[in-house]
PDB file of C-alpha atoms and ligand atoms in Angstrom:
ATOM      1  CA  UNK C   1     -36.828  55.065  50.170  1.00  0.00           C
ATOM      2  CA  UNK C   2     -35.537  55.465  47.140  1.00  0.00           C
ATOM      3  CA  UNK C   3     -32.478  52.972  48.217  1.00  0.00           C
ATOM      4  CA  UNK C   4     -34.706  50.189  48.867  1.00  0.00           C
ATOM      5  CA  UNK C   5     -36.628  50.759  45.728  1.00  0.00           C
ATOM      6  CA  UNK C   6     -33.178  50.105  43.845  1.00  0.00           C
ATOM      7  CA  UNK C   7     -32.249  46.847  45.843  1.00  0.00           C
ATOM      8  CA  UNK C   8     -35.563  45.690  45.649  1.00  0.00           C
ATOM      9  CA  UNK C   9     -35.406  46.111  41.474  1.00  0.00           C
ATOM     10  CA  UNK C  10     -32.464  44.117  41.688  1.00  0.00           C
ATOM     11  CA  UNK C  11     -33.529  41.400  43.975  1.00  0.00           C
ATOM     12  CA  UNK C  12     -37.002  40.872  41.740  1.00  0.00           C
ATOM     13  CA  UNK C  13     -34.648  41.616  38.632  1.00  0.00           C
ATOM     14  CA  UNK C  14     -32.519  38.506  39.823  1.00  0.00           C
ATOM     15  CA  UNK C  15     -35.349  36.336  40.182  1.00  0.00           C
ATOM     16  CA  UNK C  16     -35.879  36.803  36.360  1.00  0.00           C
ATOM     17  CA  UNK C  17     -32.547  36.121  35.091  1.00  0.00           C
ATOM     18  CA  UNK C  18     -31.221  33.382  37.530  1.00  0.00           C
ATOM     19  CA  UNK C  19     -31.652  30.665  35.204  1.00  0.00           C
ATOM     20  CA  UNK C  20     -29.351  32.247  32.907  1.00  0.00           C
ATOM     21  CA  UNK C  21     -26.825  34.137  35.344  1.00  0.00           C
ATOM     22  CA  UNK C  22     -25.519  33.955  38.802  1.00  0.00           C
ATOM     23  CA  UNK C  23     -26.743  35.213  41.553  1.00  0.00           C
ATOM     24  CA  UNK C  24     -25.363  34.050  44.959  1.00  0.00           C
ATOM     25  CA  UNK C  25     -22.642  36.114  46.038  1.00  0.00           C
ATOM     26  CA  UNK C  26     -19.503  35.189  45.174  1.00  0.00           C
ATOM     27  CA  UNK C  27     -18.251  34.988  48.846  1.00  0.00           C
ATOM     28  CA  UNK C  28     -20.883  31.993  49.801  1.00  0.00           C
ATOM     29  CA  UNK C  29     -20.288  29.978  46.218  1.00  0.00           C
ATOM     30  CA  UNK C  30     -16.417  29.491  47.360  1.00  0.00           C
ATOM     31  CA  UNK C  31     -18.019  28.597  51.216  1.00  0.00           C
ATOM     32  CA  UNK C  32     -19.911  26.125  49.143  1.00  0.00           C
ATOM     33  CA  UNK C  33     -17.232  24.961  47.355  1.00  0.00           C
ATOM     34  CA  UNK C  34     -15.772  24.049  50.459  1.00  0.00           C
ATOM     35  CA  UNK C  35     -18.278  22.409  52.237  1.00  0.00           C
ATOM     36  CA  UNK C  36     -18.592  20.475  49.342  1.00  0.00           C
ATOM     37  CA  UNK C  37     -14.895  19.039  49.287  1.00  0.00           C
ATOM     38  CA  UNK C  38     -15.213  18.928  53.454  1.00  0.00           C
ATOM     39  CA  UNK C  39     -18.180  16.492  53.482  1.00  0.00           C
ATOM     40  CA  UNK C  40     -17.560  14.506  49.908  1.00  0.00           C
ATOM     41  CA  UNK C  41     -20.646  15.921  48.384  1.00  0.00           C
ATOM     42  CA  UNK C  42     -19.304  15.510  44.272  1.00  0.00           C
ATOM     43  CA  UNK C  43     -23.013  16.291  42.766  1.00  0.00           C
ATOM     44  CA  UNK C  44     -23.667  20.008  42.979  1.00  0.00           C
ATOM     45  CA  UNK C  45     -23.128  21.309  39.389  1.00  0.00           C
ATOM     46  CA  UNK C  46     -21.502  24.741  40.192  1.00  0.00           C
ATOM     47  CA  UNK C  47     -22.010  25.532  36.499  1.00  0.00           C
ATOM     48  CA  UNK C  48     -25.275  26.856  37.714  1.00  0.00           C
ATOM     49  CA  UNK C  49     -26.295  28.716  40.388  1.00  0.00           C
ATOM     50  CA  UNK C  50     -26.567  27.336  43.627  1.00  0.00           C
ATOM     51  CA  UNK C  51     -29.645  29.308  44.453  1.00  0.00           C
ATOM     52  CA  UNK C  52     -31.117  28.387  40.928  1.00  0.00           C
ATOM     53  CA  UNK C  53     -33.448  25.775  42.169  1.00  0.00           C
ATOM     54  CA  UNK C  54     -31.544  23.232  39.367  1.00  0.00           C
ATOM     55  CA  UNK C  55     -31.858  20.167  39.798  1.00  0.00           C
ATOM     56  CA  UNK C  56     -28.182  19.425  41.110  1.00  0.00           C
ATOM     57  CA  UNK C  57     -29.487  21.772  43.969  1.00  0.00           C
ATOM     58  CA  UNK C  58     -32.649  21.245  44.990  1.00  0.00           C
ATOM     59  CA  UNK C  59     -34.449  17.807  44.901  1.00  0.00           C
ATOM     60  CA  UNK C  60     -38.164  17.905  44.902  1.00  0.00           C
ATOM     61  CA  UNK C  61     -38.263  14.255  46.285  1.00  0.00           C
ATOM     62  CA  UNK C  62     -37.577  14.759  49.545  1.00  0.00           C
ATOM     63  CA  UNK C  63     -38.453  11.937  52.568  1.00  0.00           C
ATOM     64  CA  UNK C  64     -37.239  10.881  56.363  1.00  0.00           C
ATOM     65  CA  UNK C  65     -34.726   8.979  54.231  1.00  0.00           C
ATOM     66  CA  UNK C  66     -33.538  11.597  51.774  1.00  0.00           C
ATOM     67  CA  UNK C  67     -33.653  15.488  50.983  1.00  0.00           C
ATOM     68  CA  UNK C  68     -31.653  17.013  49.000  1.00  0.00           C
ATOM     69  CA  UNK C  69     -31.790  20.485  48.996  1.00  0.00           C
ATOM     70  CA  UNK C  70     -30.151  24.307  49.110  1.00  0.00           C
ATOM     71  CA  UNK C  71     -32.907  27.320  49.370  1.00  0.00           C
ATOM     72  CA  UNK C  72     -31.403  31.186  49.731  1.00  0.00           C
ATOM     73  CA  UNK C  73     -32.769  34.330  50.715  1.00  0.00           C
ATOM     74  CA  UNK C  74     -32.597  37.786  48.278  1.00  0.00           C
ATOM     75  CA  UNK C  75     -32.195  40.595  51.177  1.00  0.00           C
ATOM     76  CA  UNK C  76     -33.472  44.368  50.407  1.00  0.00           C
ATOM     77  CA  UNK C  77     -30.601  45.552  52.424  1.00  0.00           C
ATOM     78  CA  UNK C  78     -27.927  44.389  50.158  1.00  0.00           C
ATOM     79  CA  UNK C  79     -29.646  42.968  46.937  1.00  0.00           C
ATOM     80  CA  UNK C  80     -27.783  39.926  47.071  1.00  0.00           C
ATOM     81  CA  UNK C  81     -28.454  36.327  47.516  1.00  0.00           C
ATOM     82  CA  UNK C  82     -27.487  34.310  50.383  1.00  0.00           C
ATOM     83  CA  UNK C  83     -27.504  30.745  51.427  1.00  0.00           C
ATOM     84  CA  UNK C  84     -30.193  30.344  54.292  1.00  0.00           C
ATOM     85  CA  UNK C  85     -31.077  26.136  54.178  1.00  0.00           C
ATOM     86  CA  UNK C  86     -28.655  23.348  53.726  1.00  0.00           C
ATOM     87  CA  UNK C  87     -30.544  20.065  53.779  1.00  0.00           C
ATOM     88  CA  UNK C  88     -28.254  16.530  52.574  1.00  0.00           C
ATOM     89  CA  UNK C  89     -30.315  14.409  54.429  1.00  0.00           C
ATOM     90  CA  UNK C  90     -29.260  10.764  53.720  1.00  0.00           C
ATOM     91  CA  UNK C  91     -26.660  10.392  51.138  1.00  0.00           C
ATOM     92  CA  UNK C  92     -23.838   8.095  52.649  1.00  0.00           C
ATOM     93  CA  UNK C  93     -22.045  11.758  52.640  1.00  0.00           C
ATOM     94  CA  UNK C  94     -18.630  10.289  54.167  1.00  0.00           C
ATOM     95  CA  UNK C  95     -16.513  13.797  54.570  1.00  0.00           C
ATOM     96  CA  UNK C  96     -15.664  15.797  58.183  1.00  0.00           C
ATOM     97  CA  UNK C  97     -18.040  17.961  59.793  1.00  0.00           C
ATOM     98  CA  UNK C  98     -17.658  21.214  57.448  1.00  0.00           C
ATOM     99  CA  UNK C  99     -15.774  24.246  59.244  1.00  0.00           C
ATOM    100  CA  UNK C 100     -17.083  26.052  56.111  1.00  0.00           C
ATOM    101  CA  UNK C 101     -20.242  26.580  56.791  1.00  0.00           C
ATOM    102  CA  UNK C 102     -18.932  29.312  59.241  1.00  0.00           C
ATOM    103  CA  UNK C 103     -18.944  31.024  55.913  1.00  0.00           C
ATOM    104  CA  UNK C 104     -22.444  31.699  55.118  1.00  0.00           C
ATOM    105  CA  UNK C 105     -23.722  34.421  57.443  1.00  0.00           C
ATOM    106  CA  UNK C 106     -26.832  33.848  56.883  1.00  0.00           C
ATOM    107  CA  UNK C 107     -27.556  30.000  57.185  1.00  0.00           C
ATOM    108  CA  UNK C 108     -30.026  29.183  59.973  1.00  0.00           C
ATOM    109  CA  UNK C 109     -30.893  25.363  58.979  1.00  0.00           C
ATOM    110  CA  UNK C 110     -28.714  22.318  58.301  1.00  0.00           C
ATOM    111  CA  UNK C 111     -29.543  19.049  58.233  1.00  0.00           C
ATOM    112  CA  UNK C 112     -27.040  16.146  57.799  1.00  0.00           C
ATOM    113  CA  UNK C 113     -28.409  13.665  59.428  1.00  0.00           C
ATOM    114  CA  UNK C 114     -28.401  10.217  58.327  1.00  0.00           C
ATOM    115  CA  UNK C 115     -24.543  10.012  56.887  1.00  0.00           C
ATOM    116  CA  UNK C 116     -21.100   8.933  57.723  1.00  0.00           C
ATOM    117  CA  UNK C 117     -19.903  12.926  58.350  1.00  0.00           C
ATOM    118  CA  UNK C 118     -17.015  12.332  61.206  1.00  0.00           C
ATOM    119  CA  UNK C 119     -14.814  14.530  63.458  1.00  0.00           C
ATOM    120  CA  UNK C 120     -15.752  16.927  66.023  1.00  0.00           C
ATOM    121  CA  UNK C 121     -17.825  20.139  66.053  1.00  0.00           C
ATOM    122  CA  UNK C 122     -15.665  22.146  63.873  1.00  0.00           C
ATOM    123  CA  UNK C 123     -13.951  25.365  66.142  1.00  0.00           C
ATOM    124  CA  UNK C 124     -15.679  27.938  63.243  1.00  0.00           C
ATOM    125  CA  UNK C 125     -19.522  27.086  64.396  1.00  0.00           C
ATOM    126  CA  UNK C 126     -19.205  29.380  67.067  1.00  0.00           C
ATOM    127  CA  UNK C 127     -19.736  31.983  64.843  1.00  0.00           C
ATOM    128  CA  UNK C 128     -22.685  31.013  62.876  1.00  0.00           C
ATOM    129  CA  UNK C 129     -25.984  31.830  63.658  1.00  0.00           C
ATOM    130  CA  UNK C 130     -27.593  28.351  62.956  1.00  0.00           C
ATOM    131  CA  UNK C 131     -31.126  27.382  64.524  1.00  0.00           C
ATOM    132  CA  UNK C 132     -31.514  24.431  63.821  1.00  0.00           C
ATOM    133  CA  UNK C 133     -28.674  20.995  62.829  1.00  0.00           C
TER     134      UNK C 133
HETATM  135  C1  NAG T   1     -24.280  21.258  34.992  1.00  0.00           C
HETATM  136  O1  NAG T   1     -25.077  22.265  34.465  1.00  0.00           O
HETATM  137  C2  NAG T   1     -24.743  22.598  33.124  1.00  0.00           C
HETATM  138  C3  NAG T   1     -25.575  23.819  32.746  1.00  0.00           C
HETATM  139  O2  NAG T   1     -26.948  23.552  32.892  1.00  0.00           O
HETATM  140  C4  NAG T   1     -25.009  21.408  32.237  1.00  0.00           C
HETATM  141  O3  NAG T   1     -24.659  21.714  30.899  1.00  0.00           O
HETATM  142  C5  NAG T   1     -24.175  20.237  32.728  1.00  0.00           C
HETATM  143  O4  NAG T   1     -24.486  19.077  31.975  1.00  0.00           O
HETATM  144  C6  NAG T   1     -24.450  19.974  34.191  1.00  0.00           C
HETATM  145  N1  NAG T   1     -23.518  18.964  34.682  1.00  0.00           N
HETATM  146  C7  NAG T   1     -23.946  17.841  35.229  1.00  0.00           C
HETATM  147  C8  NAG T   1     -22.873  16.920  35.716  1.00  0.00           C
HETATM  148  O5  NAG T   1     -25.135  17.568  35.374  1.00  0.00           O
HETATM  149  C1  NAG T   2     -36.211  22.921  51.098  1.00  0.00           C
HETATM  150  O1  NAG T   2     -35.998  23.544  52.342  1.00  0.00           O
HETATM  151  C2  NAG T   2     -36.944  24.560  52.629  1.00  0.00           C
HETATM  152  C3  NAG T   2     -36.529  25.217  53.936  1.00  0.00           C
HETATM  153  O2  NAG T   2     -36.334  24.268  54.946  1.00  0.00           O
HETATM  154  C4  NAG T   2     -38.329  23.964  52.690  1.00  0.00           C
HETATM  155  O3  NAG T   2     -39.262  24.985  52.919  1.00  0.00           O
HETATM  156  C5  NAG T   2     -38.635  23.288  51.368  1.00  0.00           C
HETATM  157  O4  NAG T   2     -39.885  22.633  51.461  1.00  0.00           O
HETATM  158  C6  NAG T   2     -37.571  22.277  51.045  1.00  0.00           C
HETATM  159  N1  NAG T   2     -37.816  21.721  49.728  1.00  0.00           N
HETATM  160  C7  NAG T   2     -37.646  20.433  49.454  1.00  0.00           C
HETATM  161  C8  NAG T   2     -37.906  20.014  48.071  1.00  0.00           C
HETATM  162  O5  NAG T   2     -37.264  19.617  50.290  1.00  0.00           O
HETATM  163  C1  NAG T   3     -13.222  10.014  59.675  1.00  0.00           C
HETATM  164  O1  NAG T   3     -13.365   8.967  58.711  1.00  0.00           O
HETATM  165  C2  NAG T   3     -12.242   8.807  57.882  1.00  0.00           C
HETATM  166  C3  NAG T   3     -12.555   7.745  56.863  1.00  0.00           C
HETATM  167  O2  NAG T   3     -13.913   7.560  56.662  1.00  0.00           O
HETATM  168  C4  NAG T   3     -11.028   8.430  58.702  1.00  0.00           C
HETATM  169  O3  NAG T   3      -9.916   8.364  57.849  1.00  0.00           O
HETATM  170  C5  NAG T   3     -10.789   9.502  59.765  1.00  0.00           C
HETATM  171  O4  NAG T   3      -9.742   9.083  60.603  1.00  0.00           O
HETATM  172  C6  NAG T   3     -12.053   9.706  60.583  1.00  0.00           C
HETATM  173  N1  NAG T   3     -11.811  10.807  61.496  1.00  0.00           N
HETATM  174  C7  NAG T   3     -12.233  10.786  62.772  1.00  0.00           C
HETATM  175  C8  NAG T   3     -11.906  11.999  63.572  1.00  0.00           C
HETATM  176  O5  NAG T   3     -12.859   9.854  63.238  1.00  0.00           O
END
């Protein structure tokens, strides 16, 4: 009890500071930094937190043309944050299907629909535990 007490102090703790401070695990920030280079996506501003809700990361326009947007999850079980959403809907992204995303255990829903992303389904996404692409 008193375990999940902690986490949960950090996890509501994090929400307070993340505009100053990181907070997605480190692990998932390099995944990003992958996908990014995989698919040609040369906007996210990793100055700031992916999970920050900055602008670079999430869009608040978002349309059957074009969305724009990263959301995470805080877990009580290990008080960190985690990349669950992945929507680059529409953005002439011109990279490779992204192995990387293999690397963010807790991504359920991706959506790159409506770019120029080539290759074949990457070996790696047997492992993930996507819902929905
Ligand atoms: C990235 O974010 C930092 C910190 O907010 C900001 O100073 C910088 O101008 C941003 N870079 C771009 C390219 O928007
Ligand atoms: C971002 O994605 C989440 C999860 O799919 C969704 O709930 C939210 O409305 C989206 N936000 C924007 C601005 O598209
Ligand atoms: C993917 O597109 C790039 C250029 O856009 C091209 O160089 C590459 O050969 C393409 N790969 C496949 C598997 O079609």
């Amino acid at each position: 009890m008193i375990m999940i007490l902690v986490f949960c102090f950090i996890c509501i703790n994090s929400v307070k500071v993340e505009a100053q401070s990181a907070t997605l695990i480190a692990s998932e920030v390099e995944a990003l930094k992958e996908i990014a280079t995989q698919i040609g996506k040369n906007n996210w501003n990793f100055s700031v937190d992916p999970c920050s809700d900055d602008k670079s990361w999430v869009t608040p326009k978002s349309s059957v043309q074009f969305k724009n947007n990263v959301t995470c999850i805080c877990f009580l079980s290990d008080g960190a944050w985690h990349v669950t959403t992945i929507s680059l809907r529409g953005q002439d992204l011109a990279g490779v299907l992204p192995p990387s995303i293999a690397k963010l255990p807790y991504l359920i829903n991706v959506d790159f629909s409506r770019n120029y992303l080539n290759g074949s389904i990457p070996r790696e996404w047997a492992s993930t535990k996507l819902q929905y692409l």
